[in-house]
Amino acid sequence: MACTLYTYPNNFRAQKALIAAQYSGTAVNVPEDFSLGETNKTAEFLKKFPNGKVPALETPDKKYLSESNAIAFYVGNDELNGKTQFEKAQILMWINFAESEVLPPSCTWVFPCLGLVQFNKQSTEKSKEDVKRILQILNDHLLHSTYLVGERITQADISVVCNLLSLYQLEMCTNPDIASVYFLKLVIYLEPTEIPKNQKKFGEVQKELGQGKPAKERKLPCPPKDNKRKKSRNPNPKKEEAAAEEPDETELPPWLREPKSKDPFEKFPKGKKYTLVKNTQN
């Protein structure tokens, strides 16, 4: 008999449990007919899981668990959850780190581009600095360690990577100055999923959820890629189009900007300008 995990597609919280189940060999079934906002609001679901949130786990013997880290612990094994008391404490430490340090700035940075919250420049810039600090902590720790705890993957690694996943999919690049080598090594264990950036406006998302004003009264936090460009009087539209496709470095955080290279010949004296005259003599 398999456990039943109620969740919606591409839920990074549910992936903690699904990855743990794959490592430990625990059978987990995910219902395809689950609909967020409908299934989890029914009286039958709320009787099992009063908070109405997912992921939620139902065991074969009709026991119920909510909260992603608790579910991942249940479907895992000693290899993932720790064999000694100290290992268990270390794993719990990094899981708490993932929840309290990694997740808040990650959500602050990513959610506006998904239309889940309104964009706030000050909060977003602070979250970028927090993410940079967090990744530096992870990279420094992994300079002397293969994984976060011990010499094998544990639930600590899975939880941290899952909380970073949407941030890497939507905002981060594989720049060695910021990308955690540890993350890139572990992300292969996750099923690759593409999250469309700016898929819906904030107002549209809120309207779907029955909240807020209609979409036309909202501002789009991040301009979508397929927006039609306004007509320009520029006589060279190709040049303008090429310039528009290049990212504006002033909008990038400092650690992602390319260093400005100096002209290697700027110290040399300028040469004279000559005009080539065609020889008409035979």
PDB file of C-alpha atoms in Angstrom:
ATOM      1  CA  MET A   1       0.000   0.000   0.000  1.00  0.00           C
ATOM      2  CA  ALA A   2       1.218   3.475  -0.871  1.00  0.00           C
ATOM      3  CA  CYS A   3       0.903   6.743   0.977  1.00  0.00           C
ATOM      4  CA  THR A   4      -1.199   9.438  -0.700  1.00  0.00           C
ATOM      5  CA  LEU A   5       0.354  12.880  -1.078  1.00  0.00           C
ATOM      6  CA  TYR A   6      -2.112  15.646  -1.865  1.00  0.00           C
ATOM      7  CA  THR A   7      -0.501  18.525  -3.740  1.00  0.00           C
ATOM      8  CA  TYR A   8      -0.616  20.604  -6.902  1.00  0.00           C
ATOM      9  CA  PRO A   9       1.970  20.269  -9.743  1.00  0.00           C
ATOM     10  CA  ASN A  10       5.463  21.753  -9.261  1.00  0.00           C
ATOM     11  CA  ASN A  11       4.957  22.444  -5.558  1.00  0.00           C
ATOM     12  CA  PHE A  12       8.512  22.848  -4.233  1.00  0.00           C
ATOM     13  CA  ARG A  13       7.342  21.940  -0.728  1.00  0.00           C
ATOM     14  CA  ALA A  14       5.919  18.631  -1.930  1.00  0.00           C
ATOM     15  CA  GLN A  15       9.146  17.859  -3.795  1.00  0.00           C
ATOM     16  CA  LYS A  16      10.935  17.547  -0.450  1.00  0.00           C
ATOM     17  CA  ALA A  17       8.779  14.519   0.326  1.00  0.00           C
ATOM     18  CA  LEU A  18       8.814  13.094  -3.200  1.00  0.00           C
ATOM     19  CA  ILE A  19      12.616  13.166  -3.371  1.00  0.00           C
ATOM     20  CA  ALA A  20      12.904  11.670   0.110  1.00  0.00           C
ATOM     21  CA  ALA A  21      10.496   8.896  -0.915  1.00  0.00           C
ATOM     22  CA  GLN A  22      12.588   8.114  -4.001  1.00  0.00           C
ATOM     23  CA  TYR A  23      15.757   7.829  -1.917  1.00  0.00           C
ATOM     24  CA  SER A  24      14.159   5.663   0.761  1.00  0.00           C
ATOM     25  CA  GLY A  25      12.007   3.548  -1.543  1.00  0.00           C
ATOM     26  CA  THR A  26       8.744   4.593   0.079  1.00  0.00           C
ATOM     27  CA  ALA A  27       5.733   4.245  -2.208  1.00  0.00           C
ATOM     28  CA  VAL A  28       3.880   7.547  -2.617  1.00  0.00           C
ATOM     29  CA  ASN A  29       0.859   8.181  -4.818  1.00  0.00           C
ATOM     30  CA  VAL A  30      -0.068  11.709  -5.992  1.00  0.00           C
ATOM     31  CA  PRO A  31      -3.736  12.022  -7.093  1.00  0.00           C
ATOM     32  CA  GLU A  32      -4.058  13.584 -10.540  1.00  0.00           C
ATOM     33  CA  ASP A  33      -7.524  14.951  -9.858  1.00  0.00           C
ATOM     34  CA  PHE A  34      -6.406  17.241  -7.012  1.00  0.00           C
ATOM     35  CA  SER A  35      -7.451  20.849  -7.650  1.00  0.00           C
ATOM     36  CA  LEU A  36      -6.005  23.588  -5.453  1.00  0.00           C
ATOM     37  CA  GLY A  37      -8.739  25.773  -4.016  1.00  0.00           C
ATOM     38  CA  GLU A  38     -11.377  23.101  -4.550  1.00  0.00           C
ATOM     39  CA  THR A  39     -10.221  19.691  -3.293  1.00  0.00           C
ATOM     40  CA  ASN A  40      -8.574  21.159  -0.202  1.00  0.00           C
ATOM     41  CA  LYS A  41     -11.744  23.126   0.647  1.00  0.00           C
ATOM     42  CA  THR A  42     -14.082  20.145   0.779  1.00  0.00           C
ATOM     43  CA  ALA A  43     -15.494  18.909   4.092  1.00  0.00           C
ATOM     44  CA  GLU A  44     -13.872  15.492   3.545  1.00  0.00           C
ATOM     45  CA  PHE A  45     -10.395  17.012   3.104  1.00  0.00           C
ATOM     46  CA  LEU A  46     -10.767  19.445   6.021  1.00  0.00           C
ATOM     47  CA  LYS A  47     -11.827  16.593   8.293  1.00  0.00           C
ATOM     48  CA  LYS A  48      -8.462  14.951   7.629  1.00  0.00           C
ATOM     49  CA  PHE A  49      -6.378  18.152   7.383  1.00  0.00           C
ATOM     50  CA  PRO A  50      -8.063  21.014   9.314  1.00  0.00           C
ATOM     51  CA  ASN A  51      -5.659  23.702   8.052  1.00  0.00           C
ATOM     52  CA  GLY A  52      -6.615  22.929   4.436  1.00  0.00           C
ATOM     53  CA  LYS A  53      -3.055  23.310   3.174  1.00  0.00           C
ATOM     54  CA  VAL A  54      -0.878  21.134   0.973  1.00  0.00           C
ATOM     55  CA  PRO A  55       1.244  19.101   0.811  1.00  0.00           C
ATOM     56  CA  ALA A  56      -0.736  16.756   3.010  1.00  0.00           C
ATOM     57  CA  LEU A  57      -0.051  13.053   3.512  1.00  0.00           C
ATOM     58  CA  GLU A  58      -2.462  10.197   4.163  1.00  0.00           C
ATOM     59  CA  THR A  59      -0.884   6.905   5.245  1.00  0.00           C
ATOM     60  CA  PRO A  60      -2.262   3.478   4.262  1.00  0.00           C
ATOM     61  CA  ASP A  61      -3.526   2.997   7.830  1.00  0.00           C
ATOM     62  CA  LYS A  62      -5.473   6.300   7.705  1.00  0.00           C
ATOM     63  CA  LYS A  63      -3.108   8.531   9.615  1.00  0.00           C
ATOM     64  CA  TYR A  64      -2.617  12.115   8.531  1.00  0.00           C
ATOM     65  CA  LEU A  65       0.346  14.487   8.337  1.00  0.00           C
ATOM     66  CA  SER A  66       0.700  18.061   7.160  1.00  0.00           C
ATOM     67  CA  GLU A  67       3.741  20.384   6.875  1.00  0.00           C
ATOM     68  CA  SER A  68       6.336  19.498   4.238  1.00  0.00           C
ATOM     69  CA  ASN A  69       9.304  18.839   6.526  1.00  0.00           C
ATOM     70  CA  ALA A  70       7.312  16.481   8.766  1.00  0.00           C
ATOM     71  CA  ILE A  71       6.053  14.586   5.714  1.00  0.00           C
ATOM     72  CA  ALA A  72       9.565  14.339   4.242  1.00  0.00           C
ATOM     73  CA  PHE A  73      10.854  13.008   7.573  1.00  0.00           C
ATOM     74  CA  TYR A  74       8.130  10.347   7.678  1.00  0.00           C
ATOM     75  CA  VAL A  75       8.687   9.009   4.145  1.00  0.00           C
ATOM     76  CA  GLY A  76      12.488   9.170   4.531  1.00  0.00           C
ATOM     77  CA  ASN A  77      14.845   6.747   6.251  1.00  0.00           C
ATOM     78  CA  ASP A  78      17.816   6.839   8.646  1.00  0.00           C
ATOM     79  CA  GLU A  79      20.212   7.696   5.820  1.00  0.00           C
ATOM     80  CA  LEU A  80      18.268  10.872   5.123  1.00  0.00           C
ATOM     81  CA  ASN A  81      17.117  11.734   8.631  1.00  0.00           C
ATOM     82  CA  GLY A  82      20.377  10.977  10.472  1.00  0.00           C
ATOM     83  CA  LYS A  83      21.662   7.947  12.338  1.00  0.00           C
ATOM     84  CA  THR A  84      23.138   9.549  15.458  1.00  0.00           C
ATOM     85  CA  GLN A  85      21.575  12.128  17.729  1.00  0.00           C
ATOM     86  CA  PHE A  86      24.111  14.725  16.614  1.00  0.00           C
ATOM     87  CA  GLU A  87      23.483  14.034  12.913  1.00  0.00           C
ATOM     88  CA  LYS A  88      19.746  14.430  13.466  1.00  0.00           C
ATOM     89  CA  ALA A  89      20.356  17.741  15.228  1.00  0.00           C
ATOM     90  CA  GLN A  90      22.599  18.965  12.378  1.00  0.00           C
ATOM     91  CA  ILE A  91      20.005  18.027   9.768  1.00  0.00           C
ATOM     92  CA  LEU A  92      17.292  19.777  11.768  1.00  0.00           C
ATOM     93  CA  MET A  93      19.537  22.847  12.023  1.00  0.00           C
ATOM     94  CA  TRP A  94      19.870  23.113   8.226  1.00  0.00           C
ATOM     95  CA  ILE A  95      16.155  22.437   7.686  1.00  0.00           C
ATOM     96  CA  ASN A  96      15.398  25.353  10.019  1.00  0.00           C
ATOM     97  CA  PHE A  97      17.980  27.410   8.120  1.00  0.00           C
ATOM     98  CA  ALA A  98      16.161  26.613   4.875  1.00  0.00           C
ATOM     99  CA  GLU A  99      12.834  27.737   6.334  1.00  0.00           C
ATOM    100  CA  SER A 100      13.907  30.845   8.239  1.00  0.00           C
ATOM    101  CA  GLU A 101      16.863  32.137   6.176  1.00  0.00           C
ATOM    102  CA  VAL A 102      16.490  30.802   2.617  1.00  0.00           C
ATOM    103  CA  LEU A 103      12.748  30.832   1.999  1.00  0.00           C
ATOM    104  CA  PRO A 104      11.720  34.403   3.052  1.00  0.00           C
ATOM    105  CA  PRO A 105      14.100  36.334   0.740  1.00  0.00           C
ATOM    106  CA  SER A 106      13.567  33.795  -2.032  1.00  0.00           C
ATOM    107  CA  CYS A 107       9.802  34.358  -1.934  1.00  0.00           C
ATOM    108  CA  THR A 108      10.211  38.138  -1.676  1.00  0.00           C
ATOM    109  CA  TRP A 109      12.319  38.119  -4.845  1.00  0.00           C
ATOM    110  CA  VAL A 110      10.324  35.593  -6.874  1.00  0.00           C
ATOM    111  CA  PHE A 111       6.653  36.104  -5.957  1.00  0.00           C
ATOM    112  CA  PRO A 112       6.247  39.514  -7.661  1.00  0.00           C
ATOM    113  CA  CYS A 113       7.381  38.009 -10.974  1.00  0.00           C
ATOM    114  CA  LEU A 114       4.770  35.269 -10.595  1.00  0.00           C
ATOM    115  CA  GLY A 115       2.049  37.824  -9.940  1.00  0.00           C
ATOM    116  CA  LEU A 116       1.450  36.505  -6.420  1.00  0.00           C
ATOM    117  CA  VAL A 117       2.300  39.770  -4.646  1.00  0.00           C
ATOM    118  CA  GLN A 118       2.848  43.342  -5.734  1.00  0.00           C
ATOM    119  CA  PHE A 119       6.395  44.412  -6.560  1.00  0.00           C
ATOM    120  CA  ASN A 120       8.242  46.473  -3.946  1.00  0.00           C
ATOM    121  CA  LYS A 121      11.658  47.698  -5.047  1.00  0.00           C
ATOM    122  CA  GLN A 122      13.080  48.226  -1.556  1.00  0.00           C
ATOM    123  CA  SER A 123      12.030  44.770  -0.344  1.00  0.00           C
ATOM    124  CA  THR A 124      13.298  43.104  -3.511  1.00  0.00           C
ATOM    125  CA  GLU A 125      16.714  44.775  -3.315  1.00  0.00           C
ATOM    126  CA  LYS A 126      17.057  43.714   0.329  1.00  0.00           C
ATOM    127  CA  SER A 127      16.075  40.150  -0.553  1.00  0.00           C
ATOM    128  CA  LYS A 128      18.814  40.062  -3.221  1.00  0.00           C
ATOM    129  CA  GLU A 129      21.413  41.036  -0.638  1.00  0.00           C
ATOM    130  CA  ASP A 130      20.049  38.406   1.762  1.00  0.00           C
ATOM    131  CA  VAL A 131      20.232  35.731  -0.945  1.00  0.00           C
ATOM    132  CA  LYS A 132      23.826  36.678  -1.702  1.00  0.00           C
ATOM    133  CA  ARG A 133      24.723  36.344   1.998  1.00  0.00           C
ATOM    134  CA  ILE A 134      22.933  32.989   2.306  1.00  0.00           C
ATOM    135  CA  LEU A 135      24.655  31.505  -0.726  1.00  0.00           C
ATOM    136  CA  GLN A 136      27.990  32.692   0.613  1.00  0.00           C
ATOM    137  CA  ILE A 137      27.294  30.827   3.876  1.00  0.00           C
ATOM    138  CA  LEU A 138      26.469  27.659   1.939  1.00  0.00           C
ATOM    139  CA  ASN A 139      29.528  27.907  -0.303  1.00  0.00           C
ATOM    140  CA  ASP A 140      31.844  28.588   2.629  1.00  0.00           C
ATOM    141  CA  HIS A 141      30.497  25.564   4.492  1.00  0.00           C
ATOM    142  CA  LEU A 142      30.860  23.331   1.451  1.00  0.00           C
ATOM    143  CA  LEU A 143      34.484  24.298   0.863  1.00  0.00           C
ATOM    144  CA  HIS A 144      35.334  21.722   3.514  1.00  0.00           C
ATOM    145  CA  SER A 145      32.308  19.409   3.323  1.00  0.00           C
ATOM    146  CA  THR A 146      30.898  17.188   0.602  1.00  0.00           C
ATOM    147  CA  TYR A 147      27.310  17.796   1.705  1.00  0.00           C
ATOM    148  CA  LEU A 148      25.685  19.816   4.456  1.00  0.00           C
ATOM    149  CA  VAL A 149      25.842  16.912   6.896  1.00  0.00           C
ATOM    150  CA  GLY A 150      28.337  14.082   6.531  1.00  0.00           C
ATOM    151  CA  GLU A 151      29.404  12.444   3.288  1.00  0.00           C
ATOM    152  CA  ARG A 152      26.001  11.681   1.793  1.00  0.00           C
ATOM    153  CA  ILE A 153      22.817  13.455   0.830  1.00  0.00           C
ATOM    154  CA  THR A 154      20.450  14.006   3.732  1.00  0.00           C
ATOM    155  CA  GLN A 155      17.140  15.753   4.206  1.00  0.00           C
ATOM    156  CA  ALA A 156      19.143  18.885   4.988  1.00  0.00           C
ATOM    157  CA  ASP A 157      20.384  19.080   1.381  1.00  0.00           C
ATOM    158  CA  ILE A 158      16.966  18.270  -0.071  1.00  0.00           C
ATOM    159  CA  SER A 159      15.180  20.928   1.985  1.00  0.00           C
ATOM    160  CA  VAL A 160      17.684  23.682   1.194  1.00  0.00           C
ATOM    161  CA  VAL A 161      17.709  22.896  -2.539  1.00  0.00           C
ATOM    162  CA  CYS A 162      13.908  22.767  -2.788  1.00  0.00           C
ATOM    163  CA  ASN A 163      13.625  26.163  -1.084  1.00  0.00           C
ATOM    164  CA  LEU A 164      16.140  27.587  -3.568  1.00  0.00           C
ATOM    165  CA  LEU A 165      14.638  25.926  -6.627  1.00  0.00           C
ATOM    166  CA  SER A 166      12.176  28.581  -7.827  1.00  0.00           C
ATOM    167  CA  LEU A 167      14.778  31.279  -7.221  1.00  0.00           C
ATOM    168  CA  TYR A 168      17.218  29.522  -9.569  1.00  0.00           C
ATOM    169  CA  GLN A 169      14.533  28.787 -12.139  1.00  0.00           C
ATOM    170  CA  LEU A 170      13.323  32.370 -12.322  1.00  0.00           C
ATOM    171  CA  GLU A 171      16.040  34.782 -11.262  1.00  0.00           C
ATOM    172  CA  MET A 172      19.466  33.270 -10.724  1.00  0.00           C
ATOM    173  CA  CYS A 173      22.047  32.277 -13.288  1.00  0.00           C
ATOM    174  CA  THR A 174      24.993  29.915 -13.121  1.00  0.00           C
ATOM    175  CA  ASN A 175      27.438  32.747 -12.503  1.00  0.00           C
ATOM    176  CA  PRO A 176      30.237  31.230 -10.374  1.00  0.00           C
ATOM    177  CA  ASP A 177      30.280  34.353  -8.216  1.00  0.00           C
ATOM    178  CA  ILE A 178      26.804  33.625  -6.885  1.00  0.00           C
ATOM    179  CA  ALA A 179      25.642  30.159  -7.890  1.00  0.00           C
ATOM    180  CA  SER A 180      26.270  27.547  -5.259  1.00  0.00           C
ATOM    181  CA  VAL A 181      28.253  24.646  -6.712  1.00  0.00           C
ATOM    182  CA  TYR A 182      26.464  22.509  -4.175  1.00  0.00           C
ATOM    183  CA  PHE A 183      23.083  23.551  -5.575  1.00  0.00           C
ATOM    184  CA  LEU A 184      24.110  22.846  -9.154  1.00  0.00           C
ATOM    185  CA  LYS A 185      25.335  19.426  -8.102  1.00  0.00           C
ATOM    186  CA  LEU A 186      22.088  18.515  -6.362  1.00  0.00           C
ATOM    187  CA  VAL A 187      19.579  20.084  -8.728  1.00  0.00           C
ATOM    188  CA  ILE A 188      19.976  17.117 -11.075  1.00  0.00           C
ATOM    189  CA  TYR A 189      17.999  15.086  -8.547  1.00  0.00           C
ATOM    190  CA  LEU A 190      14.974  17.322  -9.069  1.00  0.00           C
ATOM    191  CA  GLU A 191      12.614  16.929 -11.993  1.00  0.00           C
ATOM    192  CA  PRO A 192      13.301  19.868 -14.343  1.00  0.00           C
ATOM    193  CA  THR A 193      10.261  22.124 -14.542  1.00  0.00           C
ATOM    194  CA  GLU A 194       9.886  25.446 -16.284  1.00  0.00           C
ATOM    195  CA  ILE A 195       7.954  28.150 -14.471  1.00  0.00           C
ATOM    196  CA  PRO A 196       6.782  30.831 -16.917  1.00  0.00           C
ATOM    197  CA  LYS A 197       7.887  34.204 -15.612  1.00  0.00           C
ATOM    198  CA  ASN A 198       5.236  36.925 -15.495  1.00  0.00           C
ATOM    199  CA  GLN A 199       2.629  34.425 -16.635  1.00  0.00           C
ATOM    200  CA  LYS A 200      -0.217  36.479 -15.189  1.00  0.00           C
ATOM    201  CA  LYS A 201      -0.649  39.897 -13.741  1.00  0.00           C
ATOM    202  CA  PHE A 202      -1.010  40.281  -9.998  1.00  0.00           C
ATOM    203  CA  GLY A 203      -4.592  41.475 -10.397  1.00  0.00           C
ATOM    204  CA  GLU A 204      -5.507  38.474 -12.559  1.00  0.00           C
ATOM    205  CA  VAL A 205      -4.049  36.030 -10.073  1.00  0.00           C
ATOM    206  CA  GLN A 206      -5.874  37.723  -7.203  1.00  0.00           C
ATOM    207  CA  LYS A 207      -9.105  37.772  -9.218  1.00  0.00           C
ATOM    208  CA  GLU A 208      -8.765  34.018  -9.786  1.00  0.00           C
ATOM    209  CA  LEU A 209      -8.433  33.574  -6.057  1.00  0.00           C
ATOM    210  CA  GLY A 210     -11.416  35.829  -5.469  1.00  0.00           C
ATOM    211  CA  GLN A 211      -9.371  38.678  -4.006  1.00  0.00           C
ATOM    212  CA  GLY A 212      -8.411  42.211  -4.965  1.00  0.00           C
ATOM    213  CA  LYS A 213      -9.385  44.420  -7.885  1.00  0.00           C
ATOM    214  CA  PRO A 214      -9.721  43.448 -11.549  1.00  0.00           C
ATOM    215  CA  ALA A 215      -6.526  43.068 -13.562  1.00  0.00           C
ATOM    216  CA  LYS A 216      -6.990  46.343 -15.472  1.00  0.00           C
ATOM    217  CA  GLU A 217      -6.712  48.302 -12.231  1.00  0.00           C
ATOM    218  CA  ARG A 218      -3.408  46.687 -11.314  1.00  0.00           C
ATOM    219  CA  LYS A 219       0.107  47.420 -12.493  1.00  0.00           C
ATOM    220  CA  LEU A 220       2.209  44.615 -13.856  1.00  0.00           C
ATOM    221  CA  PRO A 221       5.154  44.161 -11.457  1.00  0.00           C
ATOM    222  CA  CYS A 222       7.521  42.885 -14.152  1.00  0.00           C
ATOM    223  CA  PRO A 223       6.921  43.593 -17.873  1.00  0.00           C
ATOM    224  CA  PRO A 224       6.273  40.388 -19.846  1.00  0.00           C
ATOM    225  CA  LYS A 225       8.700  39.391 -22.550  1.00  0.00           C
ATOM    226  CA  ASP A 226       6.076  39.291 -25.285  1.00  0.00           C
ATOM    227  CA  ASN A 227       4.905  42.887 -24.804  1.00  0.00           C
ATOM    228  CA  LYS A 228       4.688  44.760 -28.129  1.00  0.00           C
ATOM    229  CA  ARG A 229       7.239  47.530 -28.319  1.00  0.00           C
ATOM    230  CA  LYS A 230       5.961  51.051 -28.824  1.00  0.00           C
ATOM    231  CA  LYS A 231       6.504  52.647 -32.227  1.00  0.00           C
ATOM    232  CA  SER A 232       9.641  54.737 -32.371  1.00  0.00           C
ATOM    233  CA  ARG A 233      10.771  57.498 -34.658  1.00  0.00           C
ATOM    234  CA  ASN A 234      14.253  56.050 -34.682  1.00  0.00           C
ATOM    235  CA  PRO A 235      15.299  55.769 -38.367  1.00  0.00           C
ATOM    236  CA  ASN A 236      17.254  52.628 -37.550  1.00  0.00           C
ATOM    237  CA  PRO A 237      14.699  50.253 -35.941  1.00  0.00           C
ATOM    238  CA  LYS A 238      17.025  47.253 -36.144  1.00  0.00           C
ATOM    239  CA  LYS A 239      19.589  49.009 -33.990  1.00  0.00           C
ATOM    240  CA  GLU A 240      16.887  49.971 -31.496  1.00  0.00           C
ATOM    241  CA  GLU A 241      15.564  46.406 -31.435  1.00  0.00           C
ATOM    242  CA  ALA A 242      19.016  44.973 -30.758  1.00  0.00           C
ATOM    243  CA  ALA A 243      19.544  47.438 -27.921  1.00  0.00           C
ATOM    244  CA  ALA A 244      16.164  46.564 -26.412  1.00  0.00           C
ATOM    245  CA  GLU A 245      17.028  42.880 -26.272  1.00  0.00           C
ATOM    246  CA  GLU A 246      20.156  43.509 -24.227  1.00  0.00           C
ATOM    247  CA  PRO A 247      19.577  43.519 -20.438  1.00  0.00           C
ATOM    248  CA  ASP A 248      19.994  46.805 -18.597  1.00  0.00           C
ATOM    249  CA  GLU A 249      22.880  46.208 -16.212  1.00  0.00           C
ATOM    250  CA  THR A 250      21.679  48.968 -13.897  1.00  0.00           C
ATOM    251  CA  GLU A 251      18.704  46.758 -13.037  1.00  0.00           C
ATOM    252  CA  LEU A 252      20.918  43.817 -12.125  1.00  0.00           C
ATOM    253  CA  PRO A 253      22.331  43.326  -8.629  1.00  0.00           C
ATOM    254  CA  PRO A 254      26.015  44.347  -8.328  1.00  0.00           C
ATOM    255  CA  TRP A 255      27.314  40.781  -8.172  1.00  0.00           C
ATOM    256  CA  LEU A 256      25.711  39.914 -11.535  1.00  0.00           C
ATOM    257  CA  ARG A 257      26.989  42.916 -13.466  1.00  0.00           C
ATOM    258  CA  GLU A 258      29.825  42.488 -15.942  1.00  0.00           C
ATOM    259  CA  PRO A 259      32.960  44.427 -15.003  1.00  0.00           C
ATOM    260  CA  LYS A 260      33.482  47.394 -17.304  1.00  0.00           C
ATOM    261  CA  SER A 261      36.667  46.844 -19.289  1.00  0.00           C
ATOM    262  CA  LYS A 262      38.938  49.776 -20.125  1.00  0.00           C
ATOM    263  CA  ASP A 263      40.129  50.577 -23.615  1.00  0.00           C
ATOM    264  CA  PRO A 264      43.646  49.065 -23.834  1.00  0.00           C
ATOM    265  CA  PHE A 265      44.721  51.834 -26.247  1.00  0.00           C
ATOM    266  CA  GLU A 266      43.303  54.823 -24.365  1.00  0.00           C
ATOM    267  CA  LYS A 267      46.745  55.868 -23.057  1.00  0.00           C
ATOM    268  CA  PHE A 268      48.291  55.894 -26.522  1.00  0.00           C
ATOM    269  CA  PRO A 269      48.298  59.162 -28.555  1.00  0.00           C
ATOM    270  CA  LYS A 270      45.594  59.366 -31.160  1.00  0.00           C
ATOM    271  CA  GLY A 271      46.740  58.694 -34.709  1.00  0.00           C
ATOM    272  CA  LYS A 272      46.267  60.973 -37.674  1.00  0.00           C
ATOM    273  CA  LYS A 273      43.374  60.490 -40.021  1.00  0.00           C
ATOM    274  CA  TYR A 274      44.335  59.690 -43.612  1.00  0.00           C
ATOM    275  CA  THR A 275      42.192  59.614 -46.731  1.00  0.00           C
ATOM    276  CA  LEU A 276      42.812  56.922 -49.303  1.00  0.00           C
ATOM    277  CA  VAL A 277      43.176  58.349 -52.838  1.00  0.00           C
ATOM    278  CA  LYS A 278      42.584  56.045 -55.749  1.00  0.00           C
ATOM    279  CA  ASN A 279      45.455  55.894 -58.263  1.00  0.00           C
ATOM    280  CA  THR A 280      44.051  56.640 -61.748  1.00  0.00           C
ATOM    281  CA  GLN A 281      47.355  56.258 -63.600  1.00  0.00           C
ATOM    282  CA  ASN A 282      48.009  53.130 -65.641  1.00  0.00           C
TER     283      ASN A 282
END
